């Protein structure tokens, strides 16, 4: 067999084990094409690899498998190959003529930079304590703080989606705090929150926060494009 060709489907809003279950053993154990999963900080890629004598034959094999995969996991697939989550989310927002608003306490605008002109308003705070003072919630946990901030930001800006993140400036990844960082994504009355044990000093936090929050925003918005 002279040709090896691959296509990668990018998924968001679902974990690797649940994706495994939805795809099923029959596809995961197939020999040609093969299907493999790889998790990347909140995003799971599904790789289809085919072997054939000719490129056109490899394409036929891949297309058939992709069609079957999309029947099973299509609602979680945001793109393929070179597509990126931030590009897809910006495209969805543009189609809806919608915007996102952001509250960032401790991460120095990492989300605002990623989403660019689709951000209606980005409010930055030096730390969660400064945000607590602004919202008059001195005893709020990071989870409570981001949930309150996301709700408040929607009311203030009229954006379709709000994202609020609060990260402790002095907590590193190795410290494994009960709450080092929290992020909330809100659309209407739907609220999704994630809490991490690592704080703003961790290099991982930026990657995880970006991927998870963009994935949740895409997930909440995706059906609106087709209405």
Tab-separated table of C-alpha atoms in Angstrom:
chain	number	residue	atom	x	y	z
A	1	UNK	CA	0.000	0.000	0.000
A	2	UNK	CA	1.589	3.257	-1.156
A	3	UNK	CA	-0.519	6.037	0.326
A	4	UNK	CA	-1.169	6.943	3.978
A	5	UNK	CA	-3.550	9.842	4.485
A	6	UNK	CA	-5.207	11.341	7.553
A	7	UNK	CA	-7.964	13.724	8.531
A	8	UNK	CA	-8.446	15.142	12.023
A	9	UNK	CA	-11.844	16.103	13.427
A	10	UNK	CA	-11.702	18.566	16.329
A	11	UNK	CA	-14.287	18.216	19.096
A	12	UNK	CA	-15.254	20.375	22.058
A	13	UNK	CA	-17.700	20.134	24.933
A	14	UNK	CA	-17.109	16.435	25.542
A	15	UNK	CA	-14.523	14.351	27.374
A	16	UNK	CA	-12.387	11.606	25.883
A	17	UNK	CA	-14.115	8.715	27.670
A	18	UNK	CA	-17.613	9.831	26.616
A	19	UNK	CA	-16.369	10.349	23.067
A	20	UNK	CA	-14.996	6.802	23.150
A	21	UNK	CA	-18.426	5.482	24.107
A	22	UNK	CA	-20.240	7.412	21.391
A	23	UNK	CA	-17.836	6.355	18.650
A	24	UNK	CA	-18.097	2.699	19.656
A	25	UNK	CA	-15.752	-0.265	19.524
A	26	UNK	CA	-16.545	-1.174	15.929
A	27	UNK	CA	-14.986	2.035	14.621
A	28	UNK	CA	-12.256	2.349	17.241
A	29	UNK	CA	-11.026	-1.190	16.496
A	30	UNK	CA	-11.221	-0.930	12.703
A	31	UNK	CA	-7.974	-1.664	10.849
A	32	UNK	CA	-8.321	0.532	7.735
A	33	UNK	CA	-9.082	3.312	8.245
A	34	UNK	CA	-8.013	3.519	11.868
A	35	UNK	CA	-9.492	5.938	14.385
A	36	UNK	CA	-7.517	7.391	17.271
A	37	UNK	CA	-8.280	9.984	19.975
A	38	UNK	CA	-5.942	12.577	21.444
A	39	UNK	CA	-6.858	15.020	24.223
A	40	UNK	CA	-5.289	18.492	24.260
A	41	UNK	CA	-6.076	20.681	27.291
A	42	UNK	CA	-9.859	20.562	26.995
A	43	UNK	CA	-10.162	19.669	23.316
A	44	UNK	CA	-10.255	16.128	21.915
A	45	UNK	CA	-9.083	15.339	18.379
A	46	UNK	CA	-10.319	12.330	16.417
A	47	UNK	CA	-7.787	11.214	13.814
A	48	UNK	CA	-8.832	9.086	10.830
A	49	UNK	CA	-5.929	7.417	9.015
A	50	UNK	CA	-6.330	5.416	5.797
A	51	UNK	CA	-3.941	3.327	3.700
A	52	UNK	CA	-4.474	2.749	-0.034
A	53	UNK	CA	-2.683	2.325	-3.350
A	54	UNK	CA	-3.965	5.671	-4.601
A	55	UNK	CA	-4.788	8.959	-2.885
A	56	UNK	CA	-8.310	8.929	-4.324
A	57	UNK	CA	-8.954	5.528	-2.728
A	58	UNK	CA	-7.658	6.792	0.623
A	59	UNK	CA	-10.018	9.745	0.336
A	60	UNK	CA	-12.972	7.424	-0.244
A	61	UNK	CA	-12.086	5.405	2.858
A	62	UNK	CA	-11.668	8.523	4.986
A	63	UNK	CA	-14.862	10.149	3.724
A	64	UNK	CA	-16.901	7.048	4.526
A	65	UNK	CA	-15.530	6.867	8.045
A	66	UNK	CA	-15.979	10.597	8.578
A	67	UNK	CA	-19.637	10.360	7.545
A	68	UNK	CA	-20.201	7.593	10.081
A	69	UNK	CA	-18.325	9.449	12.808
A	70	UNK	CA	-20.325	12.609	12.241
A	71	UNK	CA	-23.556	10.628	12.640
A	72	UNK	CA	-22.350	9.607	16.094
A	73	UNK	CA	-20.450	12.651	17.368
A	74	UNK	CA	-21.294	15.423	14.888
A	75	UNK	CA	-22.777	17.813	17.414
A	76	UNK	CA	-19.407	17.969	19.179
A	77	UNK	CA	-17.286	18.497	16.026
A	78	UNK	CA	-16.364	22.156	15.551
A	79	UNK	CA	-13.920	21.714	12.681
A	80	UNK	CA	-11.324	19.623	10.883
A	81	UNK	CA	-7.611	19.658	10.136
A	82	UNK	CA	-6.357	23.278	10.317
A	83	UNK	CA	-9.545	24.738	11.872
A	84	UNK	CA	-9.014	26.290	15.301
A	85	UNK	CA	-11.540	26.804	18.062
A	86	UNK	CA	-11.054	30.559	18.324
A	87	UNK	CA	-11.469	30.996	14.538
A	88	UNK	CA	-14.643	28.906	14.525
A	89	UNK	CA	-16.092	30.782	17.506
A	90	UNK	CA	-15.345	34.153	15.892
A	91	UNK	CA	-17.079	32.934	12.721
A	92	UNK	CA	-20.170	31.849	14.670
A	93	UNK	CA	-20.344	35.197	16.456
A	94	UNK	CA	-20.020	37.034	13.137
A	95	UNK	CA	-22.832	34.996	11.555
A	96	UNK	CA	-25.070	35.840	14.487
A	97	UNK	CA	-23.936	39.475	14.548
A	98	UNK	CA	-23.252	38.788	18.210
A	99	UNK	CA	-20.486	39.561	20.670
A	100	UNK	CA	-18.966	38.204	23.830
A	101	UNK	CA	-18.061	40.151	26.968
A	102	UNK	CA	-15.269	39.223	29.330
A	103	UNK	CA	-14.311	39.758	32.960
A	104	UNK	CA	-10.705	38.866	33.709
A	105	UNK	CA	-9.359	38.960	37.262
A	106	UNK	CA	-5.735	37.876	37.327
A	107	UNK	CA	-4.956	36.591	33.801
A	108	UNK	CA	-4.067	39.858	32.064
A	109	UNK	CA	-6.499	39.716	29.168
A	110	UNK	CA	-5.647	36.311	27.728
A	111	UNK	CA	-9.204	35.746	26.447
A	112	UNK	CA	-9.649	39.241	25.053
A	113	UNK	CA	-6.497	38.842	22.990
A	114	UNK	CA	-7.699	35.521	21.617
A	115	UNK	CA	-11.179	36.697	20.547
A	116	UNK	CA	-10.199	40.113	19.228
A	117	UNK	CA	-12.958	42.280	17.682
A	118	UNK	CA	-15.797	39.928	18.683
A	119	UNK	CA	-15.335	41.147	22.278
A	120	UNK	CA	-17.872	43.874	23.064
A	121	UNK	CA	-16.301	44.708	26.396
A	122	UNK	CA	-13.408	43.350	28.401
A	123	UNK	CA	-13.028	44.388	32.019
A	124	UNK	CA	-9.689	43.597	33.627
A	125	UNK	CA	-8.954	43.374	37.341
A	126	UNK	CA	-5.549	42.846	38.885
A	127	UNK	CA	-6.740	39.997	41.101
A	128	UNK	CA	-9.859	38.204	42.369
A	129	UNK	CA	-9.764	40.373	45.510
A	130	UNK	CA	-10.108	43.523	43.402
A	131	UNK	CA	-13.075	41.945	41.610
A	132	UNK	CA	-14.626	40.945	44.954
A	133	UNK	CA	-14.393	44.562	46.061
A	134	UNK	CA	-15.925	45.826	42.814
A	135	UNK	CA	-18.875	43.438	43.110
A	136	UNK	CA	-19.124	43.877	46.901
A	137	UNK	CA	-18.746	40.138	47.476
A	138	UNK	CA	-15.901	39.979	50.029
A	139	UNK	CA	-16.520	36.372	51.054
A	140	UNK	CA	-17.269	34.849	47.627
A	141	UNK	CA	-15.398	31.729	46.530
A	142	UNK	CA	-13.800	31.889	43.093
A	143	UNK	CA	-16.721	29.896	41.687
A	144	UNK	CA	-19.280	32.248	43.203
A	145	UNK	CA	-17.235	35.230	42.082
A	146	UNK	CA	-17.030	34.244	38.411
A	147	UNK	CA	-20.693	33.264	38.301
A	148	UNK	CA	-21.719	36.633	39.722
A	149	UNK	CA	-19.321	38.479	37.404
A	150	UNK	CA	-20.586	36.660	34.301
A	151	UNK	CA	-24.199	37.474	35.163
A	152	UNK	CA	-23.362	41.099	35.894
A	153	UNK	CA	-21.398	41.472	32.652
A	154	UNK	CA	-24.311	40.189	30.553
A	155	UNK	CA	-26.645	42.686	32.173
A	156	UNK	CA	-24.221	45.566	31.676
A	157	UNK	CA	-23.217	44.906	28.073
A	158	UNK	CA	-26.140	43.135	26.424
A	159	UNK	CA	-23.734	40.613	24.900
A	160	UNK	CA	-24.990	37.172	23.914
A	161	UNK	CA	-22.299	35.364	25.903
A	162	UNK	CA	-20.183	36.397	28.872
A	163	UNK	CA	-17.008	34.780	30.176
A	164	UNK	CA	-15.598	35.515	33.628
A	165	UNK	CA	-12.301	34.189	34.940
A	166	UNK	CA	-10.632	34.686	38.318
A	167	UNK	CA	-7.148	33.345	39.034
A	168	UNK	CA	-5.083	33.645	42.202
A	169	UNK	CA	-1.842	35.473	41.347
A	170	UNK	CA	0.315	33.665	43.910
A	171	UNK	CA	-0.755	30.049	43.291
A	172	UNK	CA	1.391	27.802	41.133
A	173	UNK	CA	0.439	24.522	39.491
A	174	UNK	CA	2.342	22.395	41.991
A	175	UNK	CA	0.496	23.812	44.977
A	176	UNK	CA	-2.787	22.175	43.928
A	177	UNK	CA	-5.054	24.589	45.793
A	178	UNK	CA	-8.726	23.787	46.319
A	179	UNK	CA	-9.503	26.822	44.155
A	180	UNK	CA	-6.690	28.349	42.141
A	181	UNK	CA	-8.691	29.477	39.122
A	182	UNK	CA	-12.375	29.519	38.215
A	183	UNK	CA	-14.052	30.293	34.899
A	184	UNK	CA	-17.741	30.752	34.094
A	185	UNK	CA	-19.420	30.938	30.692
A	186	UNK	CA	-22.993	32.246	30.614
A	187	UNK	CA	-25.597	32.554	27.856
A	188	UNK	CA	-29.072	33.568	28.991
A	189	UNK	CA	-29.921	31.426	31.995
A	190	UNK	CA	-27.408	28.707	31.090
A	191	UNK	CA	-24.313	28.775	33.284
A	192	UNK	CA	-21.250	26.560	33.025
A	193	UNK	CA	-18.424	26.820	35.539
A	194	UNK	CA	-15.094	25.042	35.918
A	195	UNK	CA	-12.686	25.266	38.861
A	196	UNK	CA	-8.977	24.391	38.657
A	197	UNK	CA	-6.427	23.850	41.408
A	198	UNK	CA	-3.691	25.844	39.691
A	199	UNK	CA	-3.419	29.619	39.668
A	200	UNK	CA	-2.106	32.377	37.456
A	201	UNK	CA	1.541	31.378	37.850
A	202	UNK	CA	0.890	28.101	36.030
A	203	UNK	CA	1.607	28.033	32.302
A	204	UNK	CA	-1.157	25.449	31.911
A	205	UNK	CA	-3.875	27.725	33.187
A	206	UNK	CA	-3.919	29.942	30.100
A	207	UNK	CA	-4.233	27.005	27.741
A	208	UNK	CA	-6.923	25.267	29.776
A	209	UNK	CA	-8.927	28.438	30.394
A	210	UNK	CA	-8.851	29.461	26.743
A	211	UNK	CA	-9.819	26.057	25.389
A	212	UNK	CA	-12.497	25.258	27.963
A	213	UNK	CA	-14.197	28.653	27.880
A	214	UNK	CA	-14.137	28.950	24.076
A	215	UNK	CA	-15.472	25.398	23.801
A	216	UNK	CA	-18.361	26.149	26.138
A	217	UNK	CA	-19.176	29.388	24.320
A	218	UNK	CA	-19.146	27.562	20.975
A	219	UNK	CA	-21.292	24.782	22.416
A	220	UNK	CA	-23.904	27.249	23.703
A	221	UNK	CA	-23.963	29.214	20.450
A	222	UNK	CA	-23.747	26.440	17.847
A	223	UNK	CA	-27.470	25.697	17.551
A	224	UNK	CA	-28.293	29.381	17.111
A	225	UNK	CA	-26.472	29.478	13.762
A	226	UNK	CA	-28.899	26.967	12.286
A	227	UNK	CA	-32.100	28.472	13.601
